Amino acid sequence: MSHCDHLVDVGRRKFLSGAGLAAAGAAAATMVPVHAKAAPGSARVDYPSNRLANIGELKPNEAFNVAYPDADAPGVLLKLGKRVPGGAGPDGDIVGFSTICPHKGFPLNYNGVDKTLNCPGHYSRFDCESGGQQVWGHATQNLPQYMLRIDGKGDIYAEGVDELLYGRLSNVL
């Protein structure tokens, strides 16, 4: 009789482990954007191109408020005054970031002294001169940075982001 009980236990164990794997696979599949156009080897997702400003509107080391990829995604453009990773423009010093903290969604504030975006909620800090890299706090990802393009008239266009935007299940609109 113990032999029969053992077979029932093995069957139950295999069933539960198989069901767990199937559930994990289904959950993972819902988190991967199906229509995303990510560049090979990166997390970049292309949103529709959107004009954010003109170079003439930016002042060195002052935040210029924008929204990208839509009105529900506040962000900022910055002219940092030195060439930086992901920087656009003739000097490679113009960058754009989401201003929603990737940890809990608090609005970020720009600190021109150390060129960081800072969260008042749980004190995460993001270095704008290093591609939005987190330098302190509870966030578990870097700040989403805009992929910028500047045309011949100095108009600044965003054409994607390199991280997941807070509050969205995918970077697909």
PDB file of N, CA and C in Angstrom, residues 44-107:
ATOM      1  N   ARG A  44      16.264  49.541 -25.108  1.00  0.00           N
ATOM      2  CA  ARG A  44      15.629  50.659 -25.794  1.00  0.00           C
ATOM      3  C   ARG A  44      14.348  50.224 -26.476  1.00  0.00           C
ATOM      4  N   VAL A  45      13.329  51.041 -26.317  1.00  0.00           N
ATOM      5  CA  VAL A  45      12.076  50.823 -27.015  1.00  0.00           C
ATOM      6  C   VAL A  45      11.746  52.106 -27.759  1.00  0.00           C
ATOM      7  N   ASP A  46      11.423  51.970 -29.033  1.00  0.00           N
ATOM      8  CA  ASP A  46      11.124  53.127 -29.865  1.00  0.00           C
ATOM      9  C   ASP A  46       9.674  53.536 -29.703  1.00  0.00           C
ATOM     10  N   TYR A  47       9.467  54.763 -29.242  1.00  0.00           N
ATOM     11  CA  TYR A  47       8.145  55.382 -29.251  1.00  0.00           C
ATOM     12  C   TYR A  47       8.075  56.232 -30.511  1.00  0.00           C
ATOM     13  N   PRO A  48       6.902  56.707 -30.845  1.00  0.00           N
ATOM     14  CA  PRO A  48       6.819  57.633 -31.979  1.00  0.00           C
ATOM     15  C   PRO A  48       7.673  58.876 -31.706  1.00  0.00           C
ATOM     16  N   SER A  49       8.300  59.382 -32.745  1.00  0.00           N
ATOM     17  CA  SER A  49       9.112  60.587 -32.625  1.00  0.00           C
ATOM     18  C   SER A  49       8.228  61.752 -32.193  1.00  0.00           C
ATOM     19  N   ASN A  50       8.738  62.553 -31.246  1.00  0.00           N
ATOM     20  CA  ASN A  50       7.949  63.654 -30.712  1.00  0.00           C
ATOM     21  C   ASN A  50       8.856  64.851 -30.476  1.00  0.00           C
ATOM     22  N   ARG A  51       8.501  66.011 -31.031  1.00  0.00           N
ATOM     23  CA  ARG A  51       9.265  67.230 -30.815  1.00  0.00           C
ATOM     24  C   ARG A  51       9.038  67.715 -29.389  1.00  0.00           C
ATOM     25  N   LEU A  52      10.151  67.953 -28.670  1.00  0.00           N
ATOM     26  CA  LEU A  52      10.061  68.391 -27.283  1.00  0.00           C
ATOM     27  C   LEU A  52      10.373  69.873 -27.099  1.00  0.00           C
ATOM     28  N   ALA A  53      11.325  70.397 -27.864  1.00  0.00           N
ATOM     29  CA  ALA A  53      11.749  71.785 -27.690  1.00  0.00           C
ATOM     30  C   ALA A  53      12.718  72.151 -28.803  1.00  0.00           C
ATOM     31  N   ASN A  54      13.289  73.342 -28.699  1.00  0.00           N
ATOM     32  CA  ASN A  54      14.354  73.786 -29.585  1.00  0.00           C
ATOM     33  C   ASN A  54      15.562  74.111 -28.711  1.00  0.00           C
ATOM     34  N   ILE A  55      16.755  73.889 -29.247  1.00  0.00           N
ATOM     35  CA  ILE A  55      17.977  74.157 -28.476  1.00  0.00           C
ATOM     36  C   ILE A  55      17.961  75.564 -27.888  1.00  0.00           C
ATOM     37  N   GLY A  56      17.433  76.533 -28.637  1.00  0.00           N
ATOM     38  CA  GLY A  56      17.384  77.919 -28.175  1.00  0.00           C
ATOM     39  C   GLY A  56      16.564  78.124 -26.910  1.00  0.00           C
ATOM     40  N   GLU A  57      15.669  77.197 -26.601  1.00  0.00           N
ATOM     41  CA  GLU A  57      14.832  77.318 -25.401  1.00  0.00           C
ATOM     42  C   GLU A  57      15.539  76.840 -24.130  1.00  0.00           C
ATOM     43  N   LEU A  58      16.642  76.105 -24.285  1.00  0.00           N
ATOM     44  CA  LEU A  58      17.338  75.541 -23.128  1.00  0.00           C
ATOM     45  C   LEU A  58      18.362  76.512 -22.576  1.00  0.00           C
ATOM     46  N   LYS A  59      18.447  76.570 -21.255  1.00  0.00           N
ATOM     47  CA  LYS A  59      19.470  77.363 -20.574  1.00  0.00           C
ATOM     48  C   LYS A  59      20.404  76.401 -19.857  1.00  0.00           C
ATOM     49  N   PRO A  60      21.705  76.678 -19.885  1.00  0.00           N
ATOM     50  CA  PRO A  60      22.652  75.761 -19.240  1.00  0.00           C
ATOM     51  C   PRO A  60      22.295  75.467 -17.786  1.00  0.00           C
ATOM     52  N   ASN A  61      22.279  74.163 -17.478  1.00  0.00           N
ATOM     53  CA  ASN A  61      22.062  73.661 -16.123  1.00  0.00           C
ATOM     54  C   ASN A  61      20.714  74.052 -15.515  1.00  0.00           C
ATOM     55  N   GLU A  62      19.706  74.273 -16.354  1.00  0.00           N
ATOM     56  CA  GLU A  62      18.346  74.534 -15.872  1.00  0.00           C
ATOM     57  C   GLU A  62      17.407  73.509 -16.480  1.00  0.00           C
ATOM     58  N   ALA A  63      16.520  72.976 -15.668  1.00  0.00           N
ATOM     59  CA  ALA A  63      15.564  71.972 -16.127  1.00  0.00           C
ATOM     60  C   ALA A  63      14.514  72.620 -17.036  1.00  0.00           C
ATOM     61  N   PHE A  64      14.247  71.968 -18.164  1.00  0.00           N
ATOM     62  CA  PHE A  64      13.197  72.387 -19.091  1.00  0.00           C
ATOM     63  C   PHE A  64      12.163  71.270 -19.104  1.00  0.00           C
ATOM     64  N   ASN A  65      10.977  71.535 -18.563  1.00  0.00           N
ATOM     65  CA  ASN A  65       9.946  70.503 -18.410  1.00  0.00           C
ATOM     66  C   ASN A  65       9.333  70.116 -19.748  1.00  0.00           C
ATOM     67  N   VAL A  66       9.184  68.801 -19.941  1.00  0.00           N
ATOM     68  CA  VAL A  66       8.582  68.230 -21.145  1.00  0.00           C
ATOM     69  C   VAL A  66       7.717  67.041 -20.727  1.00  0.00           C
ATOM     70  N   ALA A  67       7.081  66.416 -21.691  1.00  0.00           N
ATOM     71  CA  ALA A  67       6.350  65.160 -21.458  1.00  0.00           C
ATOM     72  C   ALA A  67       6.642  64.242 -22.638  1.00  0.00           C
ATOM     73  N   TYR A  68       7.026  63.003 -22.340  1.00  0.00           N
ATOM     74  CA  TYR A  68       7.304  62.027 -23.397  1.00  0.00           C
ATOM     75  C   TYR A  68       7.188  60.625 -22.822  1.00  0.00           C
ATOM     76  N   PRO A  69       6.540  59.731 -23.484  1.00  0.00           N
ATOM     77  CA  PRO A  69       6.018  59.742 -24.842  1.00  0.00           C
ATOM     78  C   PRO A  69       4.614  60.298 -24.971  1.00  0.00           C
ATOM     79  N   ASP A  70       3.990  60.647 -23.831  1.00  0.00           N
ATOM     80  CA  ASP A  70       2.650  61.225 -23.856  1.00  0.00           C
ATOM     81  C   ASP A  70       2.507  62.177 -22.674  1.00  0.00           C
ATOM     82  N   ALA A  71       1.366  62.805 -22.565  1.00  0.00           N
ATOM     83  CA  ALA A  71       1.138  63.811 -21.515  1.00  0.00           C
ATOM     84  C   ALA A  71       1.183  63.223 -20.100  1.00  0.00           C
ATOM     85  N   ASP A  72       1.028  61.897 -19.974  1.00  0.00           N
ATOM     86  CA  ASP A  72       1.048  61.245 -18.661  1.00  0.00           C
ATOM     87  C   ASP A  72       2.449  60.821 -18.231  1.00  0.00           C
ATOM     88  N   ALA A  73       3.475  61.258 -18.957  1.00  0.00           N
ATOM     89  CA  ALA A  73       4.853  60.859 -18.654  1.00  0.00           C
ATOM     90  C   ALA A  73       5.739  62.110 -18.575  1.00  0.00           C
ATOM     91  N   PRO A  74       5.744  62.791 -17.413  1.00  0.00           N
ATOM     92  CA  PRO A  74       6.543  64.015 -17.293  1.00  0.00           C
ATOM     93  C   PRO A  74       8.038  63.719 -17.373  1.00  0.00           C
ATOM     94  N   GLY A  75       8.756  64.697 -17.917  1.00  0.00           N
ATOM     95  CA  GLY A  75      10.193  64.558 -18.050  1.00  0.00           C
ATOM     96  C   GLY A  75      10.870  65.907 -18.067  1.00  0.00           C
ATOM     97  N   VAL A  76      12.159  65.875 -18.359  1.00  0.00           N
ATOM     98  CA  VAL A  76      12.955  67.096 -18.346  1.00  0.00           C
ATOM     99  C   VAL A  76      14.053  66.999 -19.401  1.00  0.00           C
ATOM    100  N   LEU A  77      14.355  68.140 -20.018  1.00  0.00           N
ATOM    101  CA  LEU A  77      15.529  68.269 -20.874  1.00  0.00           C
ATOM    102  C   LEU A  77      16.546  69.100 -20.120  1.00  0.00           C
ATOM    103  N   LEU A  78      17.828  68.750 -20.275  1.00  0.00           N
ATOM    104  CA  LEU A  78      18.900  69.463 -19.589  1.00  0.00           C
ATOM    105  C   LEU A  78      20.045  69.730 -20.555  1.00  0.00           C
ATOM    106  N   LYS A  79      20.587  70.945 -20.514  1.00  0.00           N
ATOM    107  CA  LYS A  79      21.815  71.277 -21.236  1.00  0.00           C
ATOM    108  C   LYS A  79      22.892  71.357 -20.163  1.00  0.00           C
ATOM    109  N   LEU A  80      23.719  70.307 -20.070  1.00  0.00           N
ATOM    110  CA  LEU A  80      24.636  70.146 -18.943  1.00  0.00           C
ATOM    111  C   LEU A  80      25.955  70.901 -19.076  1.00  0.00           C
ATOM    112  N   GLY A  81      26.306  71.339 -20.284  1.00  0.00           N
ATOM    113  CA  GLY A  81      27.524  72.122 -20.441  1.00  0.00           C
ATOM    114  C   GLY A  81      28.789  71.326 -20.694  1.00  0.00           C
ATOM    115  N   LYS A  82      28.685  70.000 -20.752  1.00  0.00           N
ATOM    116  CA  LYS A  82      29.820  69.157 -21.113  1.00  0.00           C
ATOM    117  C   LYS A  82      29.300  67.888 -21.771  1.00  0.00           C
ATOM    118  N   ARG A  83      30.114  67.296 -22.624  1.00  0.00           N
ATOM    119  CA  ARG A  83      29.729  66.065 -23.343  1.00  0.00           C
ATOM    120  C   ARG A  83      29.462  64.955 -22.319  1.00  0.00           C
ATOM    121  N   VAL A  84      28.323  64.266 -22.474  1.00  0.00           N
ATOM    122  CA  VAL A  84      27.928  63.201 -21.549  1.00  0.00           C
ATOM    123  C   VAL A  84      27.402  61.998 -22.326  1.00  0.00           C
ATOM    124  N   PRO A  85      27.363  60.807 -21.704  1.00  0.00           N
ATOM    125  CA  PRO A  85      26.798  59.625 -22.370  1.00  0.00           C
ATOM    126  C   PRO A  85      25.346  59.864 -22.778  1.00  0.00           C
ATOM    127  N   GLY A  86      25.032  59.568 -24.020  1.00  0.00           N
ATOM    128  CA  GLY A  86      23.669  59.749 -24.523  1.00  0.00           C
ATOM    129  C   GLY A  86      23.342  61.191 -24.840  1.00  0.00           C
ATOM    130  N   GLY A  87      24.321  62.090 -24.721  1.00  0.00           N
ATOM    131  CA  GLY A  87      24.085  63.505 -24.980  1.00  0.00           C
ATOM    132  C   GLY A  87      23.906  63.777 -26.463  1.00  0.00           C
ATOM    133  N   ALA A  88      23.066  64.748 -26.792  1.00  0.00           N
ATOM    134  CA  ALA A  88      22.786  65.125 -28.172  1.00  0.00           C
ATOM    135  C   ALA A  88      23.196  66.579 -28.380  1.00  0.00           C
ATOM    136  N   GLY A  89      23.093  67.023 -29.605  1.00  0.00           N
ATOM    137  CA  GLY A  89      23.415  68.405 -29.933  1.00  0.00           C
ATOM    138  C   GLY A  89      24.864  68.565 -30.332  1.00  0.00           C
ATOM    139  N   PRO A  90      25.223  69.776 -30.773  1.00  0.00           N
ATOM    140  CA  PRO A  90      26.578  70.009 -31.260  1.00  0.00           C
ATOM    141  C   PRO A  90      27.652  69.766 -30.196  1.00  0.00           C
ATOM    142  N   ASP A  91      27.313  69.971 -28.928  1.00  0.00           N
ATOM    143  CA  ASP A  91      28.279  69.767 -27.844  1.00  0.00           C
ATOM    144  C   ASP A  91      28.102  68.428 -27.126  1.00  0.00           C
ATOM    145  N   GLY A  92      27.094  67.640 -27.532  1.00  0.00           N
ATOM    146  CA  GLY A  92      26.836  66.352 -26.881  1.00  0.00           C
ATOM    147  C   GLY A  92      26.454  66.490 -25.424  1.00  0.00           C
ATOM    148  N   ASP A  93      25.823  67.623 -25.083  1.00  0.00           N
ATOM    149  CA  ASP A  93      25.526  67.910 -23.674  1.00  0.00           C
ATOM    150  C   ASP A  93      24.037  68.014 -23.345  1.00  0.00           C
ATOM    151  N   ILE A  94      23.177  67.700 -24.305  1.00  0.00           N
ATOM    152  CA  ILE A  94      21.735  67.786 -24.071  1.00  0.00           C
ATOM    153  C   ILE A  94      21.192  66.386 -23.815  1.00  0.00           C
ATOM    154  N   VAL A  95      20.532  66.225 -22.682  1.00  0.00           N
ATOM    155  CA  VAL A  95      19.947  64.945 -22.295  1.00  0.00           C
ATOM    156  C   VAL A  95      18.505  65.153 -21.855  1.00  0.00           C
ATOM    157  N   GLY A  96      17.752  64.075 -21.846  1.00  0.00           N
ATOM    158  CA  GLY A  96      16.376  64.109 -21.372  1.00  0.00           C
ATOM    159  C   GLY A  96      16.083  62.875 -20.541  1.00  0.00           C
ATOM    160  N   PHE A  97      15.295  63.064 -19.491  1.00  0.00           N
ATOM    161  CA  PHE A  97      14.964  61.972 -18.581  1.00  0.00           C
ATOM    162  C   PHE A  97      13.500  62.035 -18.165  1.00  0.00           C
ATOM    163  N   SER A  98      12.954  60.884 -17.819  1.00  0.00           N
ATOM    164  CA  SER A  98      11.668  60.822 -17.135  1.00  0.00           C
ATOM    165  C   SER A  98      11.879  61.424 -15.751  1.00  0.00           C
ATOM    166  N   THR A  99      10.891  62.138 -15.241  1.00  0.00           N
ATOM    167  CA  THR A  99      11.003  62.706 -13.891  1.00  0.00           C
ATOM    168  C   THR A  99      10.066  62.010 -12.906  1.00  0.00           C
ATOM    169  N   ILE A 100       9.821  60.744 -13.160  1.00  0.00           N
ATOM    170  CA  ILE A 100       9.054  59.912 -12.232  1.00  0.00           C
ATOM    171  C   ILE A 100      10.016  58.867 -11.682  1.00  0.00           C
ATOM    172  N   CYS A 101      10.159  58.807 -10.370  1.00  0.00           N
ATOM    173  CA  CYS A 101      11.091  57.869  -9.759  1.00  0.00           C
ATOM    174  C   CYS A 101      10.686  56.431 -10.084  1.00  0.00           C
ATOM    175  N   PRO A 102      11.628  55.625 -10.571  1.00  0.00           N
ATOM    176  CA  PRO A 102      11.299  54.244 -10.914  1.00  0.00           C
ATOM    177  C   PRO A 102      11.034  53.356  -9.698  1.00  0.00           C
ATOM    178  N   HIS A 103      11.253  53.871  -8.488  1.00  0.00           N
ATOM    179  CA  HIS A 103      11.009  53.075  -7.289  1.00  0.00           C
ATOM    180  C   HIS A 103       9.531  53.070  -6.909  1.00  0.00           C
ATOM    181  N   LYS A 104       8.947  54.242  -6.651  1.00  0.00           N
ATOM    182  CA  LYS A 104       7.547  54.310  -6.225  1.00  0.00           C
ATOM    183  C   LYS A 104       6.746  55.388  -6.941  1.00  0.00           C
ATOM    184  N   GLY A 105       7.335  56.020  -7.958  1.00  0.00           N
ATOM    185  CA  GLY A 105       6.580  56.979  -8.759  1.00  0.00           C
ATOM    186  C   GLY A 105       6.529  58.396  -8.238  1.00  0.00           C
ATOM    187  N   PHE A 106       7.357  58.751  -7.277  1.00  0.00           N
ATOM    188  CA  PHE A 106       7.383  60.130  -6.790  1.00  0.00           C
ATOM    189  C   PHE A 106       7.960  61.042  -7.878  1.00  0.00           C
ATOM    190  N   PRO A 107       7.519  62.311  -7.934  1.00  0.00           N
ATOM    191  CA  PRO A 107       8.103  63.244  -8.900  1.00  0.00           C
ATOM    192  C   PRO A 107       9.516  63.649  -8.461  1.00  0.00           C
TER     193      PRO A 107
END
